């Protein structure tokens, strides 16, 4: 067990709705990265938060947004859900720095219908 | 062409067999990760490599920076090793923006 907790584990939403996914990082870790994993694919980097600020972003539209809190936990928000947003959303916590190890949560399985 | 390519995509083995999964990448990297993903989604970090070789129990990971290639070996495979094994590279210096391969689905039959 990594100490990285994601909630909820499963979620079903309707197209056009908004969703918030949560990630509690491992104790002492100040960096959270979010990834989207479509069925049968490898994860794709969405963005990273370091000390409450976005610290890098992948090729995702602005309707994907995030937050990091003073305790370093993080939220991923997706507005105007589309069917293609159905995926496993993973967060990983780490320390910021050169080649530090990342610890992954169990993921949130989002289904958009 | 993906920046990270894994082979094979699927692998079926009998218990006890020696397993090799390969990863090739096309970008300069600062580190390469081998990850394990079980059904249900959770990812576990197995190794992080920037050179040479690492061993943990029955798992061995090697990397050749000049050839941009890494291998994950499993000795004396067991049905509980059945999972998806994913190679990911860190090309950004800091640990964000890992670029992942599509994974290798390993099934070990008793």
Short mmCIF file of C-alpha atoms in Angstrom, two decimals:
data_model
loop_
_atom_site.label_atom_id
_atom_site.label_comp_id
_atom_site.label_asym_id
_atom_site.label_seq_id
_atom_site.Cartn_x
_atom_site.Cartn_y
_atom_site.Cartn_z
CA UNK A 1 0.00 0.00 0.00
CA UNK A 2 1.38 3.35 -1.08
CA UNK A 3 -0.42 5.77 1.22
CA UNK A 4 -1.93 7.58 -1.77
CA UNK A 5 -5.72 7.52 -1.54
CA UNK A 6 -8.16 8.42 -4.30
CA UNK A 7 -11.88 8.93 -4.01
CA UNK A 8 -14.33 7.89 -5.18
CA UNK A 9 -13.20 4.55 -6.61
CA UNK A 10 -15.98 4.43 -9.20
CA UNK A 11 -18.26 7.10 -10.59
CA UNK A 12 -20.93 7.34 -13.27
CA UNK A 13 -21.82 10.73 -14.69
CA UNK A 14 -23.97 12.03 -17.53
CA UNK A 15 -22.56 13.88 -20.53
CA UNK A 16 -22.40 17.62 -19.81
CA UNK A 17 -22.10 17.22 -16.06
CA UNK A 18 -19.13 18.22 -13.92
CA UNK A 19 -17.03 15.92 -11.75
CA UNK A 20 -14.50 16.33 -8.94
CA UNK A 21 -11.98 13.61 -8.15
CA UNK A 22 -9.82 13.67 -5.03
CA UNK A 23 -6.34 12.51 -4.13
CA UNK A 24 -4.65 12.42 -0.76
CA UNK A 25 -0.92 12.35 -1.21
CA UNK A 26 1.59 10.31 0.74
CA UNK A 27 2.72 11.94 3.95
CA UNK A 28 5.59 14.34 3.29
CA UNK A 29 5.04 14.52 -0.46
CA UNK A 30 4.53 18.01 -1.89
CA UNK A 31 3.77 17.14 -5.52
CA UNK A 32 0.74 15.52 -7.09
CA UNK A 33 0.48 14.49 -10.74
CA UNK A 34 -2.74 13.43 -12.46
CA UNK A 35 -3.02 10.97 -15.35
CA UNK A 36 -5.85 9.73 -17.58
CA UNK A 37 -5.78 6.11 -18.69
CA UNK A 38 -8.23 5.12 -21.41
CA UNK A 39 -9.11 1.45 -21.75
CA UNK A 40 -6.22 -0.51 -23.24
CA UNK A 41 -3.87 2.47 -23.25
CA UNK A 42 -1.03 3.73 -21.11
CA UNK A 43 -1.69 6.68 -18.81
CA UNK A 44 -1.48 10.19 -20.26
CA UNK A 45 -0.17 13.11 -18.20
CA UNK A 46 -2.86 15.71 -17.41
CA UNK A 47 -1.05 18.12 -15.06
CA UNK A 48 1.05 18.39 -11.93
CA UNK A 49 0.64 20.51 -8.81
CA UNK A 50 3.52 21.59 -6.61
CA UNK A 51 2.99 23.71 -3.52
CA UNK A 52 -0.55 24.60 -4.57
CA UNK A 53 0.36 25.78 -8.07
CA UNK A 54 0.14 24.09 -11.46
CA UNK A 55 3.63 23.00 -12.43
CA UNK A 56 3.24 21.54 -15.89
CA UNK A 57 0.35 20.47 -18.10
CA UNK A 58 -0.19 17.86 -20.77
CA UNK A 59 -2.36 18.10 -23.86
CA UNK A 60 -5.74 18.44 -22.16
CA UNK A 61 -8.35 21.19 -22.67
CA UNK A 62 -9.05 23.88 -20.06
CA UNK A 63 -12.17 22.09 -18.87
CA UNK A 64 -9.70 19.87 -17.01
CA UNK A 65 -8.60 21.87 -13.99
CA UNK A 66 -7.13 21.16 -10.62
CA UNK A 67 -6.35 22.37 -7.16
CA UNK A 68 -3.82 21.54 -4.51
CA UNK A 69 -4.45 22.31 -0.86
CA UNK A 70 -2.02 23.34 1.91
CA UNK A 71 -1.90 19.73 3.10
CA UNK A 72 -0.83 18.80 -0.48
CA UNK A 73 -3.98 16.83 -1.25
CA UNK A 74 -5.40 17.57 -4.68
CA UNK A 75 -8.55 17.69 -6.74
CA UNK A 76 -9.11 17.12 -10.44
CA UNK A 77 -12.17 18.86 -11.86
CA UNK A 78 -13.63 18.12 -15.26
CA UNK A 79 -16.40 20.33 -16.65
CA UNK A 80 -18.80 19.62 -19.50
CA UNK A 81 -18.10 15.90 -19.44
CA UNK A 82 -17.82 14.11 -22.78
CA UNK A 83 -18.20 10.40 -23.48
CA UNK A 84 -14.46 10.19 -24.27
CA UNK A 85 -13.66 11.34 -20.73
CA UNK A 86 -14.57 7.83 -19.58
CA UNK A 87 -11.30 6.48 -18.22
CA UNK A 88 -9.32 5.55 -15.15
CA UNK A 89 -7.92 8.67 -13.48
CA UNK A 90 -4.72 8.13 -11.54
CA UNK A 91 -2.88 10.41 -9.21
CA UNK A 92 0.71 10.06 -8.14
CA UNK A 93 2.42 11.82 -5.27
CA UNK A 94 6.11 12.52 -4.95
CA UNK A 95 8.66 15.00 -3.74
CA UNK A 96 9.61 17.68 -6.25
CA UNK A 97 13.09 17.21 -7.55
CA UNK A 98 15.35 15.27 -9.84
CA UNK A 99 14.15 11.71 -10.41
CA UNK A 100 12.23 11.27 -7.21
CA UNK A 101 10.03 8.21 -7.01
CA UNK A 102 6.30 8.57 -7.56
CA UNK A 103 3.66 6.61 -5.63
CA UNK A 104 0.36 5.95 -7.36
CA UNK A 105 -3.15 5.70 -5.99
CA UNK A 106 -5.67 3.02 -6.94
CA UNK A 107 -7.42 5.30 -9.38
CA UNK A 108 -10.96 6.51 -9.95
CA UNK A 109 -12.91 4.77 -12.70
CA UNK A 110 -15.11 7.42 -14.37
CA UNK A 111 -17.86 6.37 -16.76
CA UNK A 112 -19.67 9.06 -18.74
CA UNK A 113 -23.00 8.00 -20.23
CA UNK B 1 5.32 6.37 -33.49
CA UNK B 2 4.98 6.38 -29.71
CA UNK B 3 7.88 7.70 -27.70
CA UNK B 4 7.80 4.54 -25.56
CA UNK B 5 7.28 1.15 -27.15
CA UNK B 6 6.86 -2.09 -25.24
CA UNK B 7 7.03 -5.67 -26.44
CA UNK B 8 5.34 -8.01 -26.38
CA UNK B 9 1.86 -6.56 -25.91
CA UNK B 10 0.62 -9.85 -24.49
CA UNK B 11 2.57 -12.67 -22.92
CA UNK B 12 1.39 -16.01 -21.60
CA UNK B 13 3.74 -18.21 -19.60
CA UNK B 14 3.69 -21.33 -17.49
CA UNK B 15 4.51 -21.10 -13.82
CA UNK B 16 8.25 -21.23 -13.29
CA UNK B 17 9.24 -19.78 -16.63
CA UNK B 18 11.68 -16.89 -17.05
CA UNK B 19 9.92 -13.79 -18.38
CA UNK B 20 11.38 -10.86 -20.30
CA UNK B 21 9.50 -7.68 -21.19
CA UNK B 22 11.19 -5.08 -23.35
CA UNK B 23 10.91 -1.30 -23.54
CA UNK B 24 12.41 1.00 -26.16
CA UNK B 25 12.19 4.76 -26.10
CA UNK B 26 13.06 7.48 -28.57
CA UNK B 27 13.70 10.52 -26.36
CA UNK B 28 16.45 11.52 -24.01
CA UNK B 29 15.52 10.54 -20.49
CA UNK B 30 16.65 11.15 -16.96
CA UNK B 31 15.04 7.99 -15.59
CA UNK B 32 12.92 5.01 -16.59
CA UNK B 33 10.24 3.44 -14.43
CA UNK B 34 8.81 -0.05 -14.44
CA UNK B 35 5.31 -0.21 -13.01
CA UNK B 36 2.85 -3.00 -12.28
CA UNK B 37 -0.89 -2.58 -12.70
CA UNK B 38 -3.38 -5.19 -11.48
CA UNK B 39 -7.00 -5.48 -12.65
CA UNK B 40 -8.92 -2.70 -10.93
CA UNK B 41 -6.32 -0.14 -11.80
CA UNK B 42 -3.88 0.60 -9.00
CA UNK B 43 -0.30 1.10 -10.11
CA UNK B 44 2.71 0.01 -8.08
CA UNK B 45 6.18 1.30 -8.81
CA UNK B 46 8.62 -1.60 -9.22
CA UNK B 47 11.83 0.13 -10.26
CA UNK B 48 13.22 3.51 -11.16
CA UNK B 49 16.42 3.29 -13.22
CA UNK B 50 18.83 5.77 -14.68
CA UNK B 51 21.65 3.33 -15.42
CA UNK B 52 22.75 -0.26 -15.01
CA UNK B 53 20.67 -2.86 -13.26
CA UNK B 54 18.45 -3.24 -10.22
CA UNK B 55 17.15 -6.39 -8.53
CA UNK B 56 14.30 -6.88 -6.11
CA UNK B 57 13.39 -10.42 -5.22
CA UNK B 58 12.56 -12.27 -8.43
CA UNK B 59 12.46 -9.08 -10.47
CA UNK B 60 15.43 -7.66 -12.35
CA UNK B 61 15.45 -4.47 -14.41
CA UNK B 62 18.22 -3.37 -16.74
CA UNK B 63 18.73 -0.29 -18.85
CA UNK B 64 21.09 0.55 -21.70
CA UNK B 65 21.11 4.33 -22.08
CA UNK B 66 23.12 4.28 -25.32
CA UNK B 67 20.68 1.88 -26.97
CA UNK B 68 17.61 3.51 -25.36
CA UNK B 69 16.37 0.15 -24.20
CA UNK B 70 15.31 -1.45 -20.94
CA UNK B 71 14.23 -4.92 -19.96
CA UNK B 72 12.23 -6.28 -17.05
CA UNK B 73 12.91 -9.89 -16.14
CA UNK B 74 10.89 -12.12 -13.84
CA UNK B 75 12.56 -15.30 -12.66
CA UNK B 76 10.55 -18.35 -11.55
CA UNK B 77 7.27 -16.73 -12.59
CA UNK B 78 4.16 -17.35 -10.51
CA UNK B 79 0.44 -16.87 -11.23
CA UNK B 80 0.41 -13.91 -8.81
CA UNK B 81 2.78 -12.13 -11.21
CA UNK B 82 -0.10 -11.89 -13.69
CA UNK B 83 -0.64 -8.18 -14.29
CA UNK B 84 0.03 -5.41 -16.77
CA UNK B 85 3.63 -4.21 -16.70
CA UNK B 86 4.16 -0.65 -17.84
CA UNK B 87 7.34 1.14 -18.81
CA UNK B 88 7.42 4.91 -18.32
CA UNK B 89 10.14 7.44 -18.98
CA UNK B 90 10.89 10.75 -17.35
CA UNK B 91 12.19 13.10 -20.01
CA UNK B 92 11.49 16.34 -18.17
CA UNK B 93 14.17 16.41 -15.50
CA UNK B 94 11.72 16.70 -12.66
CA UNK B 95 9.50 13.74 -12.11
CA UNK B 96 6.43 15.15 -13.79
CA UNK B 97 5.17 14.30 -17.22
CA UNK B 98 6.04 10.64 -17.24
CA UNK B 99 5.47 9.22 -20.72
CA UNK B 100 4.06 5.71 -20.58
CA UNK B 101 4.14 2.73 -22.84
CA UNK B 102 0.87 0.89 -23.50
CA UNK B 103 1.81 -1.94 -21.20
CA UNK B 104 2.42 -5.67 -21.48
CA UNK B 105 -0.31 -7.99 -20.24
CA UNK B 106 1.35 -10.96 -18.55
CA UNK B 107 -0.63 -14.08 -17.73
CA UNK B 108 1.13 -16.83 -15.80
CA UNK B 109 -0.73 -20.11 -15.78
CA UNK B 110 -0.32 -22.67 -13.00
#
